[in-house]
Coordinates of N, CA and C in Angstrom, one line a residue:
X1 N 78.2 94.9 105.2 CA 78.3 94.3 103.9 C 79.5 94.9 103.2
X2 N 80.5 93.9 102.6 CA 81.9 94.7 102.0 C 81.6 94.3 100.8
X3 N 81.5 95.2 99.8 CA 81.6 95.0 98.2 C 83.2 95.8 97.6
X4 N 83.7 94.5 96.4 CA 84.8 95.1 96.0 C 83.9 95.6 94.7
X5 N 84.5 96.7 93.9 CA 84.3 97.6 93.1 C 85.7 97.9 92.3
X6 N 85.4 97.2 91.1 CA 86.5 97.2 90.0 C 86.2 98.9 88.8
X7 N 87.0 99.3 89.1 CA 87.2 100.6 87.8 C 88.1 100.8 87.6
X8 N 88.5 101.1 86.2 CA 89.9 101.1 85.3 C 90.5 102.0 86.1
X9 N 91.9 101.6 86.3 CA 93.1 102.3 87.2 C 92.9 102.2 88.2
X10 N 91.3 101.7 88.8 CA 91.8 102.4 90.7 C 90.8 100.8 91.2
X11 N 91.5 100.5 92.4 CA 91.0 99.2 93.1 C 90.1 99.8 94.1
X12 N 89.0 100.1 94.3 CA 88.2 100.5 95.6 C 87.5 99.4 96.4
X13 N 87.2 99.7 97.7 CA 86.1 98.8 98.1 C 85.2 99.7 98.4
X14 N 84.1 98.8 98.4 CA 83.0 99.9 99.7 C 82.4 98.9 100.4
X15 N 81.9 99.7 101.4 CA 81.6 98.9 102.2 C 80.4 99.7 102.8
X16 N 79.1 98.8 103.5 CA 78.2 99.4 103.7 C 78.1 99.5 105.5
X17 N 78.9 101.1 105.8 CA 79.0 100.6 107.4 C 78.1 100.1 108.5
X18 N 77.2 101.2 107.8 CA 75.4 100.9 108.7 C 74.3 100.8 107.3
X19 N 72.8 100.9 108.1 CA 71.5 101.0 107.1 C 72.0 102.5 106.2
X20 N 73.0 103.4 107.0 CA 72.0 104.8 106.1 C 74.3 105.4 105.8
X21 N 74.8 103.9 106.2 CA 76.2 105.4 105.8 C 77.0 104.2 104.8
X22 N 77.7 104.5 103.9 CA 78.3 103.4 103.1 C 79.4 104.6 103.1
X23 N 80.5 103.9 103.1 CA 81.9 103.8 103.1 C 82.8 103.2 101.4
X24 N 83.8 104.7 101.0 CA 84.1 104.0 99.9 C 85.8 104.3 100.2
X25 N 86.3 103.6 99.8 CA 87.7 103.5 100.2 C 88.9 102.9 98.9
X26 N 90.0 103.9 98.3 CA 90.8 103.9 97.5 C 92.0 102.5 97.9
X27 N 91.9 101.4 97.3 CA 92.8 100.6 97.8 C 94.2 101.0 96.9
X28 N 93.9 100.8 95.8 CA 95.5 101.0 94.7 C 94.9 101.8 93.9
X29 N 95.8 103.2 93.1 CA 95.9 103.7 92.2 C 96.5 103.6 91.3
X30 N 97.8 103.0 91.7 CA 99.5 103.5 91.0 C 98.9 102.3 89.7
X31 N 99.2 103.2 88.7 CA 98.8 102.3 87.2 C 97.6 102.2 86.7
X32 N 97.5 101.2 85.8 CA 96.8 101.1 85.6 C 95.8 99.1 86.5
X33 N 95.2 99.7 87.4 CA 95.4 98.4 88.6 C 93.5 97.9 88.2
X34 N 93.0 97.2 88.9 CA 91.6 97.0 89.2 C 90.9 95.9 88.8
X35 N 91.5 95.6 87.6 CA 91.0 94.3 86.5 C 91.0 93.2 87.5
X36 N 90.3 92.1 87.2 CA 90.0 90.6 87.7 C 90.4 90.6 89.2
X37 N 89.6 91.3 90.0 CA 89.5 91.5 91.7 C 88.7 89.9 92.1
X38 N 89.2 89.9 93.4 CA 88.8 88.7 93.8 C 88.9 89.4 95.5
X39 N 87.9 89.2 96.3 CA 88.0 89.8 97.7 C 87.8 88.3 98.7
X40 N 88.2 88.6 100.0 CA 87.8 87.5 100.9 C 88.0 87.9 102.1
X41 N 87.0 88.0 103.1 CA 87.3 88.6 104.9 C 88.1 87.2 105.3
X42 N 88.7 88.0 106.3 CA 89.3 87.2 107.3 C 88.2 87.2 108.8
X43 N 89.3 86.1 109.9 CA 88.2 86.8 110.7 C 87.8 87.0 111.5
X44 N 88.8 88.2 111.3 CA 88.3 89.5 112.2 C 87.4 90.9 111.5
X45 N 87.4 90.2 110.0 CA 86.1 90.9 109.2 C 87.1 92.1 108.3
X46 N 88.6 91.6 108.0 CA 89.2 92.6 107.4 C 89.4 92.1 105.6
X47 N 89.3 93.2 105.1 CA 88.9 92.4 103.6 C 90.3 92.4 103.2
X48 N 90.5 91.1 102.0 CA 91.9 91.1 101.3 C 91.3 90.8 100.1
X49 N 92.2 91.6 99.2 CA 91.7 92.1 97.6 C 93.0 91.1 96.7
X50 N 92.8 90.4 95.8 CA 93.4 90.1 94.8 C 93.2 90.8 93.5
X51 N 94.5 91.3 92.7 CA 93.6 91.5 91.5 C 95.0 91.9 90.4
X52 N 94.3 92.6 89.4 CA 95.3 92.2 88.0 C 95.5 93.7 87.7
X53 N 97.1 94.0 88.0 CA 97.6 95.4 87.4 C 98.2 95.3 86.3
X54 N 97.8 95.7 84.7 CA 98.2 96.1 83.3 C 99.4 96.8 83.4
X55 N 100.1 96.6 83.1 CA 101.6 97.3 82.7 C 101.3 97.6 81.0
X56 N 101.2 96.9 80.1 CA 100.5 97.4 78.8 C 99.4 95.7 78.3
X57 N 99.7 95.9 76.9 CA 98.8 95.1 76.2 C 99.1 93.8 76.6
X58 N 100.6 93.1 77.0 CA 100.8 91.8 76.8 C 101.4 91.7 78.1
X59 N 101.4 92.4 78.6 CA 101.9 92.8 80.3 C 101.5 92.7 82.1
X60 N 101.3 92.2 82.6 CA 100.7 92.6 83.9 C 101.4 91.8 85.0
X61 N 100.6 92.3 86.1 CA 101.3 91.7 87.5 C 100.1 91.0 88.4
X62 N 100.5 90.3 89.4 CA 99.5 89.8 90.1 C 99.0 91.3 91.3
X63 N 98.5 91.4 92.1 CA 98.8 92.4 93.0 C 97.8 91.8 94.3
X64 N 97.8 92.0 95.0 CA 97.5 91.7 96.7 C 97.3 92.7 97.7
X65 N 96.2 93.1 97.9 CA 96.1 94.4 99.1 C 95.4 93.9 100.4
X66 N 95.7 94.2 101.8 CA 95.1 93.4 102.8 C 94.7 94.6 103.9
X67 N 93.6 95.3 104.3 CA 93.7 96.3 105.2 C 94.1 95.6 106.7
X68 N 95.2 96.4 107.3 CA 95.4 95.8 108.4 C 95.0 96.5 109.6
X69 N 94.0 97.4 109.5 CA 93.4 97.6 110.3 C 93.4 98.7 110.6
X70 N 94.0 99.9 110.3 CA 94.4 101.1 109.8 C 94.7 101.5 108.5
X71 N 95.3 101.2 107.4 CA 95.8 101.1 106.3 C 96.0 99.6 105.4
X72 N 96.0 100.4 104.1 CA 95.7 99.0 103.1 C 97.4 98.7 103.0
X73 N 97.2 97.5 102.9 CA 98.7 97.2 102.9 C 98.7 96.4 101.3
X74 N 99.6 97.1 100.4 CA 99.8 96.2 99.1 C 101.0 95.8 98.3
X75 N 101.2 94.6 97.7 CA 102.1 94.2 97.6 C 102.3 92.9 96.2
X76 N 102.9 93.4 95.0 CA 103.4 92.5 94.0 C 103.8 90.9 94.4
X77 N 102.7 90.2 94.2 CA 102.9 88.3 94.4 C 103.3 88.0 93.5
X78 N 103.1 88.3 92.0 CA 103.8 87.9 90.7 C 104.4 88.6 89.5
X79 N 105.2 89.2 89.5 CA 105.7 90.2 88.2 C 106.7 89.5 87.0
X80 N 106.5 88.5 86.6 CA 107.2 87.3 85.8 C 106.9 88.1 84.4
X81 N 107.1 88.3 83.7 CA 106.8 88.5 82.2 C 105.3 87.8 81.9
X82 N 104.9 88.2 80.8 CA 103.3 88.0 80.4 C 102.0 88.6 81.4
X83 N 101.2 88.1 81.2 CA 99.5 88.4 81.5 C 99.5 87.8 83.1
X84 N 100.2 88.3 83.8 CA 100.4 87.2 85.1 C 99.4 87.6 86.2
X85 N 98.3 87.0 86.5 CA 97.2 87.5 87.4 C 96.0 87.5 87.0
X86 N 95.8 87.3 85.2 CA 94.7 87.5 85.2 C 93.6 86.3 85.7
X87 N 92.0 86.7 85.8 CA 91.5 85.6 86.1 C 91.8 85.2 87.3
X88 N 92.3 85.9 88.4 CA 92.6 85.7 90.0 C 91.5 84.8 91.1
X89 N 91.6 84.0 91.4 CA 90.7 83.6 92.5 C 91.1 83.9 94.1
X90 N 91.0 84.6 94.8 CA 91.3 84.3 96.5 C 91.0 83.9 97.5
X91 N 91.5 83.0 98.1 CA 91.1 82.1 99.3 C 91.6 82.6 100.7
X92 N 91.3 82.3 102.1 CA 92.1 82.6 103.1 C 91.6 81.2 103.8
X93 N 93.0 80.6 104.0 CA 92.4 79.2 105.0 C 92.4 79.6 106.7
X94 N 92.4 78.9 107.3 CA 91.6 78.9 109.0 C 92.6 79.8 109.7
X95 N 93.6 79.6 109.5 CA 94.9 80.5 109.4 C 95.0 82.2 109.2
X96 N 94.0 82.6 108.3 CA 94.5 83.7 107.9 C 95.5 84.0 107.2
X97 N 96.1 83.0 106.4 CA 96.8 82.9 105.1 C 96.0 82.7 103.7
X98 N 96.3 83.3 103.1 CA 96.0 83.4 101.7 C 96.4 82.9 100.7
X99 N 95.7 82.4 99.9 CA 96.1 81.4 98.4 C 95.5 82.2 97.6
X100 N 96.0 82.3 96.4 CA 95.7 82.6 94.7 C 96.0 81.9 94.3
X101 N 94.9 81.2 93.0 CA 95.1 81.2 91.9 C 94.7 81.6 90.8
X102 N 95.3 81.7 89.9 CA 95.6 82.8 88.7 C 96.2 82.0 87.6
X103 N 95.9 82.7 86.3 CA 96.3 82.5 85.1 C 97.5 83.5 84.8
X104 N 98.7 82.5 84.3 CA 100.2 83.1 84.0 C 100.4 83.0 82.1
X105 N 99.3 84.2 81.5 CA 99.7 84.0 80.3 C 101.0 84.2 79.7
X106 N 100.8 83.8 78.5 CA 102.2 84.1 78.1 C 103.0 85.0 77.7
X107 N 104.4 85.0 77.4 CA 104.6 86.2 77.5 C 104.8 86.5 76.1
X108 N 104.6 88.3 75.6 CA 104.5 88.5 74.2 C 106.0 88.5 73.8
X109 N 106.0 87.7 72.2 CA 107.0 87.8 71.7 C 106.9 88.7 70.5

């Protein structure tokens, strides 16, 4: 069972390996990251996290983490000006490609 686990600044998953051992695992720190997570296995059962990193009040980025099988791999999909990411949904089609969609608020003037 893979559960994502949102707390301010840090993206974790856990995952419950067996009946008696659960597994917790640091995906992103850098910032302030974690807000509006969105998870989805691929399938070979490796989890990909969407979610919304705060730069400040009127600020943010999309962000994208995918464990590839050793290590979490992560990577900036949208850093445009405004609230970009929040409200994230993630998809992976038959492919093992990945869709988001997200809300691109606006940017503060």
């Amino acid at each position: 069972m893979v559960i994502a686990a949102m707390l301010l600044a840090t993206v974790m998953l856990v995952v419950q390996a067996s009946a008696s051992a659960v597994v917790v695992q640091t995906v992103d720190s850098a910032g302030n990251v974690g807000m509006s997570t969105s998870l989805a296995l691929d399938p070979d059962g490796n989890p990909h996290i969407s979610y919304y990193r705060s730069i400040n009040w009127f600020d943010g980025d999309l962000k994208y983490a995918v464990w590839n099988g050793t290590a979490w791999a992560v990577q900036t999909v949208d850093n445009s000006e405004g609230q970009v990411g929040v409200y994230n949904s993630l998809a992976l089609d038959q492919d093992g490609y990945f869709h988001i969609s997200y809300h691109d608020g606006p940017t503060a003037t």
